[in-house]
PDB file of C-alpha atoms in Angstrom:
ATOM      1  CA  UNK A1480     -25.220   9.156   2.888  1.00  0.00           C
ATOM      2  CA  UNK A1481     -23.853   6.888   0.016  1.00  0.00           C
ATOM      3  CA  UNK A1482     -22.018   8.780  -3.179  1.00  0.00           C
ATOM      4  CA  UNK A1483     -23.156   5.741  -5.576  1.00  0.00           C
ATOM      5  CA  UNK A1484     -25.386   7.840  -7.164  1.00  0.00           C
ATOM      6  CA  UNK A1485     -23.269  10.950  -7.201  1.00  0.00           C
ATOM      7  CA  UNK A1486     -20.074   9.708  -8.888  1.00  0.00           C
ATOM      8  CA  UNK A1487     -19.354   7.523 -12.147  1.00  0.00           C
ATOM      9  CA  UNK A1488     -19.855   4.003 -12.124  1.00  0.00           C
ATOM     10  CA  UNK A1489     -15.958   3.282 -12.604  1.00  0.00           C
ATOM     11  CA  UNK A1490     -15.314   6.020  -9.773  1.00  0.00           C
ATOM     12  CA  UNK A1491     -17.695   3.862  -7.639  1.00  0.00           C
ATOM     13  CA  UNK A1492     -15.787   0.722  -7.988  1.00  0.00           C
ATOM     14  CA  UNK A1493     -12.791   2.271  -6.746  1.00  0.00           C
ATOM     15  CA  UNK A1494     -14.077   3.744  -4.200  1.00  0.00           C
ATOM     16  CA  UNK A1495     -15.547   0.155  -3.218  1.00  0.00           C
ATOM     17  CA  UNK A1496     -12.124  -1.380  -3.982  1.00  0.00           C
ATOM     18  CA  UNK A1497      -9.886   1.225  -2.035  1.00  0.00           C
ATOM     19  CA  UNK A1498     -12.308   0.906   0.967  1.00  0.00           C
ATOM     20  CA  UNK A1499     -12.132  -2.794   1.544  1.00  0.00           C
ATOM     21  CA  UNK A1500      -8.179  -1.842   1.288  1.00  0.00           C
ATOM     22  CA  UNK A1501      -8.206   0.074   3.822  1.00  0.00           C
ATOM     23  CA  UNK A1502     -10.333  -2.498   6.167  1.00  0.00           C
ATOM     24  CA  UNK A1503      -8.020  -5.739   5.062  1.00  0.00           C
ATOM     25  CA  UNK A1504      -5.193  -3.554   6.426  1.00  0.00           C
ATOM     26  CA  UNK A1505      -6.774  -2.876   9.579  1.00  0.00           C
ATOM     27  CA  UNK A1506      -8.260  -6.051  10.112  1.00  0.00           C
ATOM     28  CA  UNK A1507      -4.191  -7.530   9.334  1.00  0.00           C
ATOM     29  CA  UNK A1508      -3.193  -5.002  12.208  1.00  0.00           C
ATOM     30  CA  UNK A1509      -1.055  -2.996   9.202  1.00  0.00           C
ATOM     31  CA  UNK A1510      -3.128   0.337  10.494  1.00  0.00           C
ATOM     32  CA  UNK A1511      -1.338   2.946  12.748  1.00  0.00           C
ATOM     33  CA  UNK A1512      -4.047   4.630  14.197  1.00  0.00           C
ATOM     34  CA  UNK A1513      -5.167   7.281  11.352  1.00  0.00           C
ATOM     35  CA  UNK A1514      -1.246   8.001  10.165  1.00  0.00           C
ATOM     36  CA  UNK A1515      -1.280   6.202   7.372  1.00  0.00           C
ATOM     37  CA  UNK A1516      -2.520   6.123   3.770  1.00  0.00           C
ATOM     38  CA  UNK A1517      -3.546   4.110   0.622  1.00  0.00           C
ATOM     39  CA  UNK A1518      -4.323   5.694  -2.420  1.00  0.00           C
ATOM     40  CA  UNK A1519      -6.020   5.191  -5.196  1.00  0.00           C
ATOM     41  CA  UNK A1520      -6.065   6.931  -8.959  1.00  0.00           C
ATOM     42  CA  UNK A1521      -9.542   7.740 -10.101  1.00  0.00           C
ATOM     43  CA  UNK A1522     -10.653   5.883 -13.450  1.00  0.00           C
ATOM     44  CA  UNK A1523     -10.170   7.625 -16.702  1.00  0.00           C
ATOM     45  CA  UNK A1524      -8.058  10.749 -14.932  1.00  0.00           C
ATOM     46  CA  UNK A1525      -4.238  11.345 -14.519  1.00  0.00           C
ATOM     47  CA  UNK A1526      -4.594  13.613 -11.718  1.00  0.00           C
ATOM     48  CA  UNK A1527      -7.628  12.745  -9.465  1.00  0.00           C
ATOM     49  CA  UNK A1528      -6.847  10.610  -6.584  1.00  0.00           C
ATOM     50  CA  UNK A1529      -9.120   9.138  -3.549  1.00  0.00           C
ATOM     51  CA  UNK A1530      -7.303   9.154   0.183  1.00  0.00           C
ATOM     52  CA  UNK A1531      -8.796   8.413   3.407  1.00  0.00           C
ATOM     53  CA  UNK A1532     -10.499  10.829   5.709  1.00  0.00           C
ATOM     54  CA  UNK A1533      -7.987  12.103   8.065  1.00  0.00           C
ATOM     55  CA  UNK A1534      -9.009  11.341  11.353  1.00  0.00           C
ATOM     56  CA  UNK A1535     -10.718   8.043  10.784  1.00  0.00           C
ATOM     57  CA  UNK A1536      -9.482   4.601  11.753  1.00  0.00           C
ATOM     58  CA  UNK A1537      -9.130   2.291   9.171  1.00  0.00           C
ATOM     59  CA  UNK A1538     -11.777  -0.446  10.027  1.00  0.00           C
ATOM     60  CA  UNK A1539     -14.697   2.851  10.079  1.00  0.00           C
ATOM     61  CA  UNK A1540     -14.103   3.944   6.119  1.00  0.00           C
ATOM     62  CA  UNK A1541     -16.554   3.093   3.497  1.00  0.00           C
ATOM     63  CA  UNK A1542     -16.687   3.659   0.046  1.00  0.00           C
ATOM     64  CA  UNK A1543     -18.368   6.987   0.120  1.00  0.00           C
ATOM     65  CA  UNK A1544     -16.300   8.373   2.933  1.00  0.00           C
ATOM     66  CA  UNK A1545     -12.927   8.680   1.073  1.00  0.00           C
ATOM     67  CA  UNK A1546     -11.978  11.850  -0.683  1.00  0.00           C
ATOM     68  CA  UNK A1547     -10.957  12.640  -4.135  1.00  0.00           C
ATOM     69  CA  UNK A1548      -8.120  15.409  -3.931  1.00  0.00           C
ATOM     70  CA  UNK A1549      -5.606  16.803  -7.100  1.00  0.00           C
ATOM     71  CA  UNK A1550      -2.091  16.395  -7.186  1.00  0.00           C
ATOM     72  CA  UNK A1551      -2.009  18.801  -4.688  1.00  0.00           C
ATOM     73  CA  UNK A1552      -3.867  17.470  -2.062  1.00  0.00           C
ATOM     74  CA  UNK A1553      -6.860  19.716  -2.179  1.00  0.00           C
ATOM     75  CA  UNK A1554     -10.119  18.679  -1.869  1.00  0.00           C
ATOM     76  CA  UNK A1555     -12.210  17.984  -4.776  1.00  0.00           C
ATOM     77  CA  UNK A1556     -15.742  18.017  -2.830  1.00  0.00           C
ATOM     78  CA  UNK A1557     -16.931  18.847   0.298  1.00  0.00           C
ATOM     79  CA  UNK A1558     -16.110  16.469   3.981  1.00  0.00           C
ATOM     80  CA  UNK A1559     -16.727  16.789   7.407  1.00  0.00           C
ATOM     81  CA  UNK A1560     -12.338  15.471   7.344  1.00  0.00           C
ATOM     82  CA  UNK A1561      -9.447  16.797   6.273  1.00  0.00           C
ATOM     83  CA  UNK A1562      -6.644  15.067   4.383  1.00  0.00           C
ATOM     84  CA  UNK A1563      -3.292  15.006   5.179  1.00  0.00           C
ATOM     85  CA  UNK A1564      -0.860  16.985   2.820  1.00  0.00           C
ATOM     86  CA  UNK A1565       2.259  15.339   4.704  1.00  0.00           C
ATOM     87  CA  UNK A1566       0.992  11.618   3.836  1.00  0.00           C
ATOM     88  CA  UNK A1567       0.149  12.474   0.430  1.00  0.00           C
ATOM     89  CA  UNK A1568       3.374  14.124  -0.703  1.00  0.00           C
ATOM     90  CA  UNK A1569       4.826  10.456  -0.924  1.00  0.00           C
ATOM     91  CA  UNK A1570       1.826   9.097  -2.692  1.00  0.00           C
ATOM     92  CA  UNK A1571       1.192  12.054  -5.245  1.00  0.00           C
ATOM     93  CA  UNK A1572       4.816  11.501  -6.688  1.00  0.00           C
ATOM     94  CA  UNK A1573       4.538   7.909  -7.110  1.00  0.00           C
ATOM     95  CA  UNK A1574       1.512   8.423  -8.934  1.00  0.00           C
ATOM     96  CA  UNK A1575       2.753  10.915 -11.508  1.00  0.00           C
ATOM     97  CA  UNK A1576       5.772   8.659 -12.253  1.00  0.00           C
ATOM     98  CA  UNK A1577       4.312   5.811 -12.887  1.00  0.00           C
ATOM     99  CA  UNK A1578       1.415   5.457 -15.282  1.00  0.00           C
ATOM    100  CA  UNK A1579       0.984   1.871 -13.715  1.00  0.00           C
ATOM    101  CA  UNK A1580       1.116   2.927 -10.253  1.00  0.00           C
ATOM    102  CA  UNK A1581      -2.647   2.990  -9.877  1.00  0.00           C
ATOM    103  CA  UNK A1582      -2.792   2.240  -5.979  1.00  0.00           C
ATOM    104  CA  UNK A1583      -0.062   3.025  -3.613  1.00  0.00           C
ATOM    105  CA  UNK A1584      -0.033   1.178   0.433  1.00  0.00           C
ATOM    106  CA  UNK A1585       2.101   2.465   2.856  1.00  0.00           C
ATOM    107  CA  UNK A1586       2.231   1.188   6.066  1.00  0.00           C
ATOM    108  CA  UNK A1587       3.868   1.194   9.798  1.00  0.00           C
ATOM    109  CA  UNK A1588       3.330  -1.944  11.022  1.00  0.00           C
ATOM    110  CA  UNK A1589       5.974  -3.173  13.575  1.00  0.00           C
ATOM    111  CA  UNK A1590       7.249  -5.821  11.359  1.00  0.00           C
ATOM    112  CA  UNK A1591       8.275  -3.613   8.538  1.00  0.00           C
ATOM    113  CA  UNK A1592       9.361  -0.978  10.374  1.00  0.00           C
ATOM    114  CA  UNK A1593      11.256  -3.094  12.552  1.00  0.00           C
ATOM    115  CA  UNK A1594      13.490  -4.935   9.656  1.00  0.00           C
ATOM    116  CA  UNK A1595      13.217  -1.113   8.105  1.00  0.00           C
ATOM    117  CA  UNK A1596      15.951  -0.565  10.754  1.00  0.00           C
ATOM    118  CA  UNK A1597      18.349  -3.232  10.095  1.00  0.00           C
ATOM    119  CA  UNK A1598      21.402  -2.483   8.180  1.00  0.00           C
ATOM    120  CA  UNK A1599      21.108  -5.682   5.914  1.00  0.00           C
ATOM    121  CA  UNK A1600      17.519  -4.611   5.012  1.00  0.00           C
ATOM    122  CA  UNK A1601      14.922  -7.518   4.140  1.00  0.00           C
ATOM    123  CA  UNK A1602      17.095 -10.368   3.872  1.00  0.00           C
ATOM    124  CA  UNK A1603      16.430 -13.023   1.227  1.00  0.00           C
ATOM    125  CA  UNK A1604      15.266 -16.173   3.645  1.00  0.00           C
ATOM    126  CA  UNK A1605      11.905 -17.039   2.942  1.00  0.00           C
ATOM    127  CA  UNK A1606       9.432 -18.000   0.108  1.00  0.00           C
ATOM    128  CA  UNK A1607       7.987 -14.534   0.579  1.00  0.00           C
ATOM    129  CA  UNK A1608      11.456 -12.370   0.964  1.00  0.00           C
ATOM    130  CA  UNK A1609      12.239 -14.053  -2.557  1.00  0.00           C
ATOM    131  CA  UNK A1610       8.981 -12.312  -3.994  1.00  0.00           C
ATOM    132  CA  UNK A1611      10.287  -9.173  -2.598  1.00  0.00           C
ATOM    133  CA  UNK A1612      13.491  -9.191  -3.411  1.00  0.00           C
ATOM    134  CA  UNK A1613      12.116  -9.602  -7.117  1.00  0.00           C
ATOM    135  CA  UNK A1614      11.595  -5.856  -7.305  1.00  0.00           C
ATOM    136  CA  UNK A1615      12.669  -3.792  -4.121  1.00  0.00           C
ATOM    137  CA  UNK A1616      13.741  -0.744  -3.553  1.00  0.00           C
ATOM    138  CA  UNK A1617      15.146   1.384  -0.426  1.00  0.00           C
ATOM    139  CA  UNK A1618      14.182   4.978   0.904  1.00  0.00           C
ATOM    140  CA  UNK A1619      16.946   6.745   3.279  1.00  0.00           C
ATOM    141  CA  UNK A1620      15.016   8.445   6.104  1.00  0.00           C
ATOM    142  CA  UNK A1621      14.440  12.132   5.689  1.00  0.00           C
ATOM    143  CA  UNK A1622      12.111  12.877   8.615  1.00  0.00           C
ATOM    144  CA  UNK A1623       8.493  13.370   8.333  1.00  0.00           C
ATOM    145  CA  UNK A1624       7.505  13.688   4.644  1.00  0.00           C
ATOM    146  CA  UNK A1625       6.880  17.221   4.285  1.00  0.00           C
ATOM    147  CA  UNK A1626       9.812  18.709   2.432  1.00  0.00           C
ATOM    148  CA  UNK A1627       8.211  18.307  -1.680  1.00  0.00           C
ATOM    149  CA  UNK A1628      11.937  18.150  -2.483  1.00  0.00           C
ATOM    150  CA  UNK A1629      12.311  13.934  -1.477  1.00  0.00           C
ATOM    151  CA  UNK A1630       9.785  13.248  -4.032  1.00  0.00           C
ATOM    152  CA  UNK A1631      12.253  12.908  -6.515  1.00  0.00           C
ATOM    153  CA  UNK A1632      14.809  11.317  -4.277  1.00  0.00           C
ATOM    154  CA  UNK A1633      11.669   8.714  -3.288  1.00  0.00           C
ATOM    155  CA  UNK A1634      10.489   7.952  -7.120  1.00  0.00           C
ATOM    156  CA  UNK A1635      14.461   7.467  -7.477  1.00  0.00           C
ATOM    157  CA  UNK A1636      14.406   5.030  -5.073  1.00  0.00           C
ATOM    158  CA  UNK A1637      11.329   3.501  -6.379  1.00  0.00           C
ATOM    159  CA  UNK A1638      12.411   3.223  -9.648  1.00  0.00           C
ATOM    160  CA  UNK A1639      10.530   0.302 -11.634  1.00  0.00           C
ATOM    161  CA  UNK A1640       9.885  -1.476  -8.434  1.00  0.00           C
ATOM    162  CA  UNK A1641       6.581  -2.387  -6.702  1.00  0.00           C
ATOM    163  CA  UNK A1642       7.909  -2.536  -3.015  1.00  0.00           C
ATOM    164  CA  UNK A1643       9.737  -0.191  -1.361  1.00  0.00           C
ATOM    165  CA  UNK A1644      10.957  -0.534   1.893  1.00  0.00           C
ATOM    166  CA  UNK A1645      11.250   3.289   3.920  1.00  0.00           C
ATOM    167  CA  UNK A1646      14.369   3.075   6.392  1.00  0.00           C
ATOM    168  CA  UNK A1647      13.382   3.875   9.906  1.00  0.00           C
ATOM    169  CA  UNK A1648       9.516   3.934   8.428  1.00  0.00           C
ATOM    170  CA  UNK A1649       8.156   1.981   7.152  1.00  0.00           C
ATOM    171  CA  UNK A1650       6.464  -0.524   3.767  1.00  0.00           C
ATOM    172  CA  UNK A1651       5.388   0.807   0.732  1.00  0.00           C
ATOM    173  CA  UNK A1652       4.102  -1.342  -2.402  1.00  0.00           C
ATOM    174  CA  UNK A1653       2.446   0.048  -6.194  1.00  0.00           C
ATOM    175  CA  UNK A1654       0.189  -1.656  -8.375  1.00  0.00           C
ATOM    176  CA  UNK A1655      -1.781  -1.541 -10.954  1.00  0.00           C
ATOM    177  CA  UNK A1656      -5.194  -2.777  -9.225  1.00  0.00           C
ATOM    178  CA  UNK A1657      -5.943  -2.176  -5.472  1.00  0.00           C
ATOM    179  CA  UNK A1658      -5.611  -6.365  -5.880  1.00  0.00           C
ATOM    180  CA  UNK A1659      -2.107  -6.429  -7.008  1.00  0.00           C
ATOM    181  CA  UNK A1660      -1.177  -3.556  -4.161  1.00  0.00           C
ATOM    182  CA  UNK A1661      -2.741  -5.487  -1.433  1.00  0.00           C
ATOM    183  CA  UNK A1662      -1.185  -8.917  -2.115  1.00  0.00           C
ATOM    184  CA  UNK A1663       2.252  -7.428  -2.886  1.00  0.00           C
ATOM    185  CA  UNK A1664       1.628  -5.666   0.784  1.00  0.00           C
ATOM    186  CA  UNK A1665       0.872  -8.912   2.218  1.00  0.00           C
ATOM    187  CA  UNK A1666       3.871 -10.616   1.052  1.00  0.00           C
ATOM    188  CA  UNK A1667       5.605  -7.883   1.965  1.00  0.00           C
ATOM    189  CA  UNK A1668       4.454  -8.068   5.753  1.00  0.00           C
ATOM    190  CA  UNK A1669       4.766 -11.328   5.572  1.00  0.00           C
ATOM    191  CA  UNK A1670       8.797 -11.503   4.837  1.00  0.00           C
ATOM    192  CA  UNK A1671       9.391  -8.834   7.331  1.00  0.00           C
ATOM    193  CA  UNK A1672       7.067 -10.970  10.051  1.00  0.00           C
ATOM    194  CA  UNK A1673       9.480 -14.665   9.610  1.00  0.00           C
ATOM    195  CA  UNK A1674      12.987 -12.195   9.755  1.00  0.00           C
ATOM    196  CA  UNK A1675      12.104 -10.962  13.067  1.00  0.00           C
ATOM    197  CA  UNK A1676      11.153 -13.994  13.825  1.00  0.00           C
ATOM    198  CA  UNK A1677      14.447 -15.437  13.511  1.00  0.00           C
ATOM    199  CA  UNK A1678      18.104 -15.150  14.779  1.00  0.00           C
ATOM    200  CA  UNK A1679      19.780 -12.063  14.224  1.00  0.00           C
ATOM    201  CA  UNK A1680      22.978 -13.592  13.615  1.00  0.00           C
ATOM    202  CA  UNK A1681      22.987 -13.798   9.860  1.00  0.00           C
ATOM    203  CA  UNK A1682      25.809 -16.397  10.122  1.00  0.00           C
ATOM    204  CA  UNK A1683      23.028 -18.578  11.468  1.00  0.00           C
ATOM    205  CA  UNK A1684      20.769 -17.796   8.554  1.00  0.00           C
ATOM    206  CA  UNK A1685      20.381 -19.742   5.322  1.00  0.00           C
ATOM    207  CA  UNK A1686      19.988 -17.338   2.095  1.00  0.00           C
ATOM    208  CA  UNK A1687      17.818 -18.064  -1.076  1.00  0.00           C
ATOM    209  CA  UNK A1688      20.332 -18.299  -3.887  1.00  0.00           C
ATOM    210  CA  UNK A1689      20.524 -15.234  -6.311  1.00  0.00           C
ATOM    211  CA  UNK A1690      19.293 -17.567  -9.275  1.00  0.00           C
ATOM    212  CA  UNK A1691      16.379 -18.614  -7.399  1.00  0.00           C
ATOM    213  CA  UNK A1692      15.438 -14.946  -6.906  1.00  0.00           C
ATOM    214  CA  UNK A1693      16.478 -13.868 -10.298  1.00  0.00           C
ATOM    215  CA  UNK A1694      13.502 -16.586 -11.372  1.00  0.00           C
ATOM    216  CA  UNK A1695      10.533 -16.138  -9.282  1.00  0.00           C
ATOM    217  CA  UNK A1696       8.592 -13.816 -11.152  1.00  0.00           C
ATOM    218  CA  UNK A1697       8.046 -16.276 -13.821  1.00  0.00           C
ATOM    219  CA  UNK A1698       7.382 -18.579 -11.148  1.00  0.00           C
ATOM    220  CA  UNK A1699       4.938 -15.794  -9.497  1.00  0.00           C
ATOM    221  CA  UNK A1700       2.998 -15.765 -12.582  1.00  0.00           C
ATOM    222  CA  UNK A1701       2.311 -19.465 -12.615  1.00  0.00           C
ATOM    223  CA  UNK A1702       1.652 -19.415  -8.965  1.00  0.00           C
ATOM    224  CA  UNK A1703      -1.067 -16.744  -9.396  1.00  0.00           C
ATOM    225  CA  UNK A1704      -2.239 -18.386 -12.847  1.00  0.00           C
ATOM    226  CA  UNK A1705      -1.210 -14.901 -14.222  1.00  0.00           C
ATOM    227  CA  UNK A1706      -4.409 -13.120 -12.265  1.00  0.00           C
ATOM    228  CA  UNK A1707      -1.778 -11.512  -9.644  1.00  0.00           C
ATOM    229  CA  UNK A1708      -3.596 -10.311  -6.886  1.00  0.00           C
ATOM    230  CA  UNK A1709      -6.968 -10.894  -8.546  1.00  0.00           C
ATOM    231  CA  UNK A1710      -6.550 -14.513  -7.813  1.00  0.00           C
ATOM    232  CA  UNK A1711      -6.996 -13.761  -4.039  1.00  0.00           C
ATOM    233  CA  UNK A1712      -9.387 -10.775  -3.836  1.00  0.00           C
ATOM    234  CA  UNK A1713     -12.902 -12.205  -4.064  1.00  0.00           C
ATOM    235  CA  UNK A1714     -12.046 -14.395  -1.280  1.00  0.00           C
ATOM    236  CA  UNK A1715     -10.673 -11.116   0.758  1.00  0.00           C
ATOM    237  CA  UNK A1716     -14.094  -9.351  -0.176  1.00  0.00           C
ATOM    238  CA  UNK A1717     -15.643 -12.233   1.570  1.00  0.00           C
ATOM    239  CA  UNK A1718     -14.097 -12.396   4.171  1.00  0.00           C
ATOM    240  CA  UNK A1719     -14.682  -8.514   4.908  1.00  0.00           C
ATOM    241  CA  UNK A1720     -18.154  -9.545   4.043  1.00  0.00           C
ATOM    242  CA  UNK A1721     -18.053 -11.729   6.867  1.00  0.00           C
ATOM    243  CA  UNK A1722     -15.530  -9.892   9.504  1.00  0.00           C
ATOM    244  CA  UNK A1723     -16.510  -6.206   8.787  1.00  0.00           C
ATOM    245  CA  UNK A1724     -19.254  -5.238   6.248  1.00  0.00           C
ATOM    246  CA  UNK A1725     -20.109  -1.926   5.327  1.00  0.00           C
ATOM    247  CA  UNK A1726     -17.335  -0.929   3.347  1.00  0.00           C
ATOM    248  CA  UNK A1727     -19.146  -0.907   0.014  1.00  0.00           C
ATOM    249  CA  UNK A1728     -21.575   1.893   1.397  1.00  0.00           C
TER     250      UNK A1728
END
């Protein structure tokens, strides 16, 4: 049964927004199963957040599916799902840090965790790396994020930035529309996809100059005609409209 008529017409639109999120990730192959999360700050609230169902893939949740929890994780209305505390401890923090950190992605996908793993990190040899390495941050692995006490150590780590690589994890990216979160993601994915692609012999490797990098985000702007990930997400609503509809239910 749809919430459209239950909730405001701003919480609506999120819930819209985070749901086609959560099917562009799975229909990228970013999804692990059920084990991972995006998350999304309700409208007009500083501590009301919508998170998947626990227990449902990725390419099944709709718009009316997802729950709103607190900063605590507990549920704000009734579902047939749980949510998962452990996945939300890295999200919750995020959110109370940063007033722009309206939607949070975190992913597993084999690319990102892969170059998660390498000493060097994301190195700086494509287009997309260059976006990255604009404003990234790292996470040491701490295990399975249960222990409240990495939050601070994570938002640390996070600082201003709107990608964060986890060692040994994983991809995170912030932003302040689902838009912006998804298209940083992508870019993000993207990098991580051409360096395992390539020789791991960095000799072999040619590096994007620290003055180019220190220059894209004006050029980012221009690129984007200022719209950041706006200027791509109608066209991503289509094409869910096309590959897997439903999600606005």
């Amino acid at each position: 049964m749809t919430m459209k008529h239950t909730v405001s017409e701003q919480e609506w639109q999120a819930r819209v927004e985070l749901a086609a999120a959560y099917r562009l990730v799975a229909l990228y192959g970013w999804d692990d199963l059920i084990f991972t999360h995006i998350s999304m700050r309700v409208p007009g609230t500083d501590n009301e957040f919508l998170i998947n169902p626990y227990g449902m893939m990725f390419h099944e949740i709709t718009a009316s599916s997802l729950i709103k929890v607190d900063q605590q994780c507990n549920k704000l209305h009734d579902s047939e799902y749980p949510v998962n505390p452990a996945g939300f401890n890295i999200h919750s923090c995020i959110h109370m840090a940063r007033d722009d950190a309206h939607c949070v992605i975190h992913t597993h996908s084999l690319n990102g965790t892969a170059v998660s793993a390498n000493k060097d990190g994301l190195l700086p040899i494509s287009q997309q790396a260059v976006v990255v390495h604009s404003g990234l941050g790292y996470h040491d692995y701490e295990g399975i994020a249960l222990n409240p006490a990495e939050q601070d150590r994570l938002v640390n780590d996070l600082g201003t930035n709107n990608f964060l690589m986890l060692r040994n994890h994983g991809l995170l990216t912030v932003g302040k529309t689902v838009a912006d979160a998804f298209l940083f993601m992508y870019v993000f994915e993207a990098a991580c996809a051409v360096q395992t692609r390539t020789s791991q012999n960095t000799e072999q490797l040619v590096q994007v100059p620290s003055a180019i990098i220190d220059g894209i985000k004006g050029q980012t702007e221009i690129a984007t005609k200022g719209l950041g990930g706006a200027i791509a997400w109608p066209a991503l609503l289509r094409l869910l409209d096309n590959k897997s509809p439903g999600y606005d239910q």
